[in-house]
XYZ file of C-alpha atoms in Angstrom:
444
model
C -19.622 17.237 -12.657
C -16.685 19.653 -12.658
C -15.328 22.435 -14.665
C -12.286 22.175 -16.851
C -9.133 23.211 -15.142
C -8.366 26.909 -14.879
C -6.881 28.698 -17.829
C -3.189 28.158 -17.942
C -3.271 24.808 -16.362
C -3.531 21.995 -18.771
C -5.543 18.883 -17.627
C -2.483 16.623 -17.670
C -0.627 19.235 -15.573
C -3.524 19.340 -13.131
C -3.351 15.579 -12.802
C 0.400 15.785 -12.251
C -0.327 18.465 -9.549
C -2.733 16.048 -7.737
C -0.462 13.056 -7.981
C 2.606 15.080 -6.750
C 0.451 16.374 -3.914
C -0.238 12.847 -2.752
C 3.534 12.075 -2.881
C 4.598 15.128 -0.981
C 1.852 14.736 1.621
C 2.830 11.292 2.501
C 6.451 12.224 2.693
C 5.765 14.913 5.360
C 3.317 12.639 7.235
C 5.466 9.557 7.420
C 8.608 11.550 8.322
C 6.902 12.096 11.743
C 4.223 9.592 12.501
C 6.429 6.476 12.933
C 8.532 8.151 15.649
C 5.591 9.817 17.564
C 4.962 6.923 20.034
C 8.636 6.739 21.103
C 8.720 10.612 21.423
C 5.631 10.560 23.620
C 6.724 7.565 25.733
C 10.483 8.184 25.976
C 10.868 11.949 25.244
C 7.908 13.131 27.193
C 7.520 10.333 29.700
C 3.907 9.407 29.004
C 2.571 6.014 30.275
C 1.788 3.355 27.667
C -2.038 3.712 27.883
C -1.655 7.412 27.387
C 0.480 7.077 24.253
C -2.044 4.673 22.926
C -4.818 7.123 23.629
C -3.111 9.931 21.944
C -2.403 7.892 18.816
C -6.023 6.654 18.796
C -7.237 10.339 19.158
C -5.294 11.254 16.078
C -6.734 8.300 14.115
C -10.304 9.165 15.356
C -9.951 12.868 14.508
C -9.130 11.679 10.898
C -11.274 8.629 10.248
C -14.253 9.919 12.181
C -14.318 13.333 10.318
C -13.595 12.031 6.806
C -17.287 12.135 5.720
C -17.336 15.860 6.896
C -14.287 16.606 4.757
C -16.088 15.004 1.772
C -19.311 16.863 2.413
C -17.451 20.318 2.718
C -15.794 19.413 -0.688
C -19.133 18.928 -2.274
C -20.485 22.059 -0.551
C -17.615 24.473 -1.346
C -15.483 22.815 -4.030
C -12.034 21.251 -3.460
C -9.790 24.216 -3.521
C -10.727 25.899 -0.139
C -10.893 22.526 1.614
C -7.490 21.388 0.376
C -5.972 24.858 1.303
C -7.594 24.631 4.837
C -6.313 21.205 5.285
C -2.733 22.367 4.383
C -2.896 25.257 6.851
C -4.168 23.007 9.650
C -1.436 20.382 9.120
C 1.268 23.076 9.171
C -0.150 24.385 12.381
C -0.615 20.941 13.797
C 2.974 19.739 13.102
C 4.543 22.978 14.137
C 2.538 22.740 17.441
C 3.593 19.082 17.829
C 7.282 19.993 17.441
C 7.222 22.053 20.588
C 4.267 20.524 22.648
C 5.514 19.343 25.956
C 2.471 18.573 28.017
C -0.427 16.072 27.553
C -2.937 18.741 26.793
C -0.729 20.490 24.136
C 0.165 17.081 22.519
C -3.550 16.046 22.262
C -4.471 19.347 20.758
C -1.730 19.055 18.169
C -2.598 15.608 17.133
C -6.343 16.418 16.989
C -5.315 19.332 14.597
C -3.241 17.061 12.411
C -5.978 14.530 12.155
C -8.608 17.136 11.249
C -6.163 18.418 8.604
C -6.087 15.000 6.959
C -9.952 14.739 7.222
C -10.246 17.863 5.139
C -7.417 17.404 2.727
C -7.588 13.654 1.692
C -11.276 13.451 0.638
C -10.976 16.597 -1.339
C -7.837 15.580 -3.308
C -9.126 11.963 -3.705
C -12.460 12.991 -5.011
C -10.983 15.646 -7.411
C -8.498 12.989 -8.745
C -11.415 10.557 -9.305
C -13.415 13.229 -11.231
C -10.267 14.102 -13.299
C -9.660 10.414 -13.969
C -13.033 10.034 -15.460
C -12.710 13.237 -17.488
C -9.336 11.973 -18.811
C -10.782 8.644 -19.734
C -13.584 10.409 -21.695
C -11.262 12.744 -23.547
C -8.393 10.491 -24.317
C -9.578 6.840 -23.961
C -7.040 6.144 -21.235
C -8.597 3.886 -18.602
C -9.244 5.685 -15.360
C -7.664 2.975 -13.367
C -4.232 3.935 -14.974
C -4.599 7.443 -13.615
C -5.780 6.260 -10.181
C -3.013 3.683 -9.991
C -0.429 6.306 -10.547
C -2.006 8.394 -7.842
C -1.784 5.448 -5.461
C 1.699 4.568 -6.437
C 2.810 8.210 -5.681
C 1.310 7.948 -2.258
C 3.065 4.665 -1.585
C 6.319 6.176 -2.771
C 5.879 9.057 -0.440
C 5.165 6.518 2.412
C 8.360 4.840 1.421
C 10.516 7.829 1.517
C 8.984 9.677 4.494
C 10.310 7.271 7.175
C 13.664 7.317 5.577
C 13.744 11.071 5.900
C 12.689 10.914 9.622
C 15.310 8.237 10.279
C 18.018 10.428 8.550
C 17.074 13.409 10.652
C 17.179 11.257 13.855
C 20.544 9.872 12.954
C 21.924 13.339 12.394
C 20.913 14.261 15.892
C 17.995 16.519 14.944
C 15.412 14.408 17.068
C 11.690 14.342 16.824
C 11.462 18.217 16.567
C 13.559 18.251 13.491
C 11.421 15.615 11.832
C 8.211 17.516 12.642
C 9.575 20.754 11.322
C 10.706 19.024 8.158
C 7.129 17.924 7.734
C 5.966 21.552 8.269
C 8.312 22.564 5.306
C 6.838 19.934 3.028
C 3.223 21.053 3.870
C 4.179 24.638 3.174
C 5.413 23.716 -0.196
C 2.110 21.756 -0.815
C 0.111 24.772 0.215
C 2.056 27.198 -1.985
C 1.786 24.789 -4.994
C -2.086 24.510 -4.493
C -2.683 28.168 -3.752
C -1.005 28.985 -7.123
C -1.972 26.155 -9.380
C -5.308 24.601 -8.101
C -8.303 25.855 -10.051
C -11.415 27.237 -8.608
C -14.309 24.861 -9.268
C -17.990 25.259 -8.615
C -19.289 23.138 -5.900
C -20.697 19.676 -6.845
C -24.547 19.734 -7.162
C -25.967 18.242 -4.013
C -27.827 14.902 -4.477
C -31.305 14.317 -2.968
C -31.051 13.321 0.752
C -33.213 10.245 1.554
C -35.152 10.658 4.835
C -33.929 7.926 7.281
C -30.803 7.063 5.231
C -28.705 7.122 8.453
C -31.142 4.936 10.233
C -31.301 2.492 7.314
C -27.497 2.261 7.079
C -26.826 1.839 10.715
C -29.811 -0.456 11.131
C -28.310 -2.812 8.591
C -26.968 -5.669 10.593
C -24.563 -7.293 8.077
C -23.164 -3.850 7.333
C -22.496 -3.178 11.139
C -20.850 -6.562 11.284
C -18.506 -5.493 8.466
C -17.767 -2.371 10.333
C -16.761 -4.285 13.315
C -14.702 -6.707 11.228
C -12.759 -3.807 9.505
C -12.451 -2.106 12.920
C -10.517 -5.217 14.297
C -8.069 -4.710 11.449
C -7.498 -1.073 11.911
C -7.019 -1.681 15.635
C -4.310 -4.164 14.607
C -2.740 -1.950 11.997
C -2.403 0.953 14.469
C 0.122 -1.312 16.375
C 2.659 -0.381 13.688
C 2.763 2.999 15.460
C 2.428 1.671 19.060
C 3.655 -1.881 19.640
C 6.165 -2.007 16.690
C 8.323 1.033 17.979
C 8.432 -0.749 21.427
C 9.481 -3.890 19.930
C 12.300 -2.299 17.846
C 13.520 -0.356 20.896
C 13.414 -3.486 23.037
C 15.489 -5.465 20.351
C 17.982 -2.782 19.226
C 18.064 -0.168 21.947
C 17.016 2.515 19.717
C 14.438 3.387 17.117
C 16.856 3.943 14.283
C 15.592 0.811 12.352
C 11.979 1.921 12.454
C 12.172 3.905 9.252
C 13.564 0.809 7.349
C 10.625 -1.377 8.551
C 8.058 1.219 7.460
C 9.938 1.482 4.119
C 9.661 -2.416 3.912
C 6.005 -2.148 4.338
C 5.547 0.522 1.732
C 7.748 -1.309 -0.687
C 5.799 -4.468 -0.291
C 2.582 -2.562 -1.124
C 4.093 -0.883 -4.207
C 5.474 -4.195 -5.598
C 3.018 -6.772 -4.549
C -0.492 -5.106 -4.108
C -1.690 -5.413 -7.767
C -0.420 -9.097 -8.120
C -1.894 -10.097 -4.754
C -5.275 -8.535 -5.304
C -5.408 -9.779 -8.935
C -4.829 -13.301 -7.666
C -7.382 -12.910 -5.003
C -9.990 -11.515 -7.416
C -9.592 -14.670 -9.601
C -9.464 -17.134 -6.806
C -11.235 -15.902 -3.711
C -14.697 -14.609 -2.775
C -14.448 -11.205 -0.979
C -15.482 -12.757 2.359
C -12.748 -15.442 1.948
C -10.130 -12.824 1.219
C -11.301 -10.879 4.240
C -10.972 -13.818 6.523
C -7.557 -14.916 5.058
C -6.267 -11.347 5.482
C -7.347 -11.157 9.101
C -5.832 -14.548 9.903
C -2.463 -13.491 8.257
C -2.507 -10.272 10.321
C -3.023 -12.454 13.479
C -0.188 -14.653 12.465
C 2.030 -11.455 12.303
C 1.430 -10.799 15.972
C 1.836 -14.455 16.889
C 5.172 -14.588 15.169
C 6.864 -11.933 17.175
C 7.371 -14.007 20.477
C 8.175 -17.156 18.264
C 10.700 -15.656 15.795
C 14.298 -15.912 16.493
C 16.249 -12.723 17.235
C 18.070 -12.797 13.877
C 20.394 -10.089 12.669
C 20.344 -7.004 15.032
C 17.373 -8.637 16.778
C 14.914 -7.376 14.080
C 13.557 -10.558 12.636
C 10.398 -10.587 14.994
C 9.579 -7.041 14.036
C 10.220 -7.695 10.370
C 7.921 -10.774 10.447
C 5.194 -8.525 11.998
C 5.488 -5.982 9.299
C 5.563 -8.440 6.366
C 2.610 -10.504 7.625
C 0.605 -7.409 8.652
C 1.210 -5.863 5.131
C 0.256 -9.113 3.321
C -2.870 -9.446 5.389
C -3.745 -5.839 4.547
C -3.256 -6.265 0.876
C -5.870 -9.180 0.967
C -8.459 -7.748 3.379
C -8.746 -4.000 2.602
C -10.025 -4.420 -0.988
C -12.190 -7.280 0.051
C -13.942 -5.246 2.856
C -14.431 -2.266 0.495
C -15.748 -4.476 -2.093
C -18.341 -5.939 0.206
C -19.931 -2.691 0.985
C -21.841 -2.416 -2.185
C -23.304 -5.871 -1.623
C -24.527 -4.953 1.821
C -26.203 -1.430 1.348
C -28.568 0.118 -1.139
C -26.732 1.994 -3.940
C -28.202 5.268 -2.876
C -26.560 5.006 0.433
C -23.087 3.858 -0.861
C -21.420 7.127 -0.033
C -22.781 7.365 3.452
C -21.909 3.661 4.218
C -18.326 4.111 2.963
C -17.777 7.092 5.216
C -19.555 5.195 8.095
C -17.145 2.382 7.802
C -14.276 4.801 8.466
C -16.104 6.509 11.350
C -17.046 3.327 13.198
C -13.515 2.124 12.696
C -12.100 5.388 14.018
C -14.077 5.007 17.298
C -12.902 1.424 17.715
C -9.242 2.449 17.097
C -9.740 5.294 19.755
C -10.942 2.778 22.340
C -8.585 -0.007 21.315
C -5.419 2.089 21.238
C -5.777 3.044 24.851
C -6.344 -0.708 25.786
C -3.511 -2.011 23.657
C -1.162 0.777 24.926
C -1.754 -0.523 28.499
C -0.405 -3.924 27.282
C 3.084 -2.522 26.868
C 3.775 -3.147 30.490
C 2.688 -6.895 30.501
C 4.872 -9.903 29.570
C 5.657 -9.967 25.772
C 3.936 -13.472 25.107
C 0.673 -12.313 26.757
C 0.772 -8.873 24.923
C 1.274 -10.509 21.455
C -1.313 -13.146 22.219
C -3.930 -10.617 23.075
C -3.045 -8.622 20.036
C -3.242 -11.657 17.767
C -6.799 -12.299 19.256
C -8.080 -9.017 17.961
C -7.901 -9.887 14.173
C -8.981 -13.355 14.916
C -12.214 -12.146 16.507
C -12.645 -10.020 13.314
C -12.075 -13.106 11.162
C -14.759 -14.942 13.144
C -17.186 -12.055 12.592
C -16.358 -12.099 8.929
C -17.463 -15.592 8.602
C -21.132 -14.486 9.296
C -20.936 -12.033 6.322
C -22.388 -12.839 2.812
C -19.756 -14.175 0.543
C -19.987 -11.174 -1.685
C -20.086 -10.906 -5.480
C -18.202 -13.877 -7.073
C -14.677 -12.637 -7.344
C -14.046 -14.506 -10.658
C -16.745 -12.484 -12.487
C -16.103 -9.226 -10.787
C -12.431 -8.775 -10.810
C -12.786 -5.110 -11.791
C -14.701 -4.401 -8.695
C -12.207 -6.109 -6.508
C -8.789 -5.198 -7.941
C -6.849 -2.378 -6.135
C -3.712 -0.375 -6.440
C -3.626 -0.791 -2.738
C -2.354 1.182 0.164
C -2.592 2.007 3.955
C -5.522 2.615 6.193
C -6.334 5.683 9.199
C -4.760 8.040 7.141
C -3.510 6.607 3.871
C -5.600 7.015 0.651
C -5.496 4.266 -2.132
C -6.692 4.031 -5.741
C -9.669 2.190 -7.049
C -7.446 0.392 -9.503
C -9.903 -0.863 -11.979
C -13.148 -0.320 -10.198
C -16.103 1.283 -11.830
C -16.700 4.962 -11.054
C -18.176 5.910 -7.665
C -21.774 6.892 -7.546
C -22.801 10.569 -7.270
C -22.423 11.955 -3.872
C -19.531 9.756 -2.834
C -16.162 11.341 -2.091
C -13.881 8.590 -1.348
C -11.781 6.307 -3.437
C -12.001 2.558 -2.804
C -10.578 0.563 -1.195
C -8.589 1.698 1.929
C -7.735 3.956 4.814
C -7.247 6.880 4.346
C -5.015 8.722 3.860
C -2.692 10.482 6.250
């Protein structure tokens, strides 16, 4: 499917390049994103609904165009798509650092989302191909390579908020964090321009007439899309409602980086054990419902939890429960897709799952942003109702392949959604024409 790496770049070095890329890209991304909502609301004086809309537009521009990034990778090869993604991310974060009006902020966040929609599927699909090649040549299971890729991304997501917090504590403000992200992406661009080999585009697969109509006319699959959308709308609250709660509890956003680091650390340490246990004990539908209920419990816990040290216990409860729910439901949702659609449409369906979810996040973020002005018990109750509604929809789905006999298709190295890529951790190889790794969001 792909040529060997360019002369002078050994296969193992190429895998290290891709893995290091994921690590660096997430550092730059998460040094900025956790502080964006507070910057827009406090620094630029935007209303809550407008802040939510801007964050939703960023997610939509990434999730909704992920399929396009994968198609461009197949058409032109990964190198030009990766380099274009880096250039757009540099321009987007540089623009965001100095944007002072609603229009310029929206333009900047759309650019950063488009950058990820190009970069992430190209790097993920190339890593998947290299993992398969490495397995054939050395006998090393591809899951081990993909797990290292995912772990590198989570390590970047762990360190990025700490870098952002350090810059804020040193008085640099949001602009310093955004410019630090620019420097990271400049380094990524330089590394890939020098080391990433040129590859021939992947041969196009036959397009089946009516495939879009067949996928979107599939009622169980559409129900899964709506169910997964309820999760992503809820998860987006880490960038909208969580910063507001931290500021309410402590008077500043300094602790936000530690909470994001806690979420990433939980995924790094617990994702494999949690999904391994779920694969042995739960059918995918059951794990999906359990994960959504856990997410809902995280929102319900905020007004019920005592203040605790520095008033952060409610926020910490939300982060822990939301992350645990994510670890259960994301691999379950991705694992259900092959049971609901024809194998020849699996790539399209995987992309459609992200696109439908991106539309839902766009609409849901503006609505939930407007809740920032209502009394806290009402706000958190409404937010809890979103994943609960998704759990109710999930109960109408097929149970999915028996988890006990299909652990390989359900296990995951885990990770974040709307922007954060994860490994397939033990899954069989993706079918031809697919450009995403399963399960999960996305990468940043």
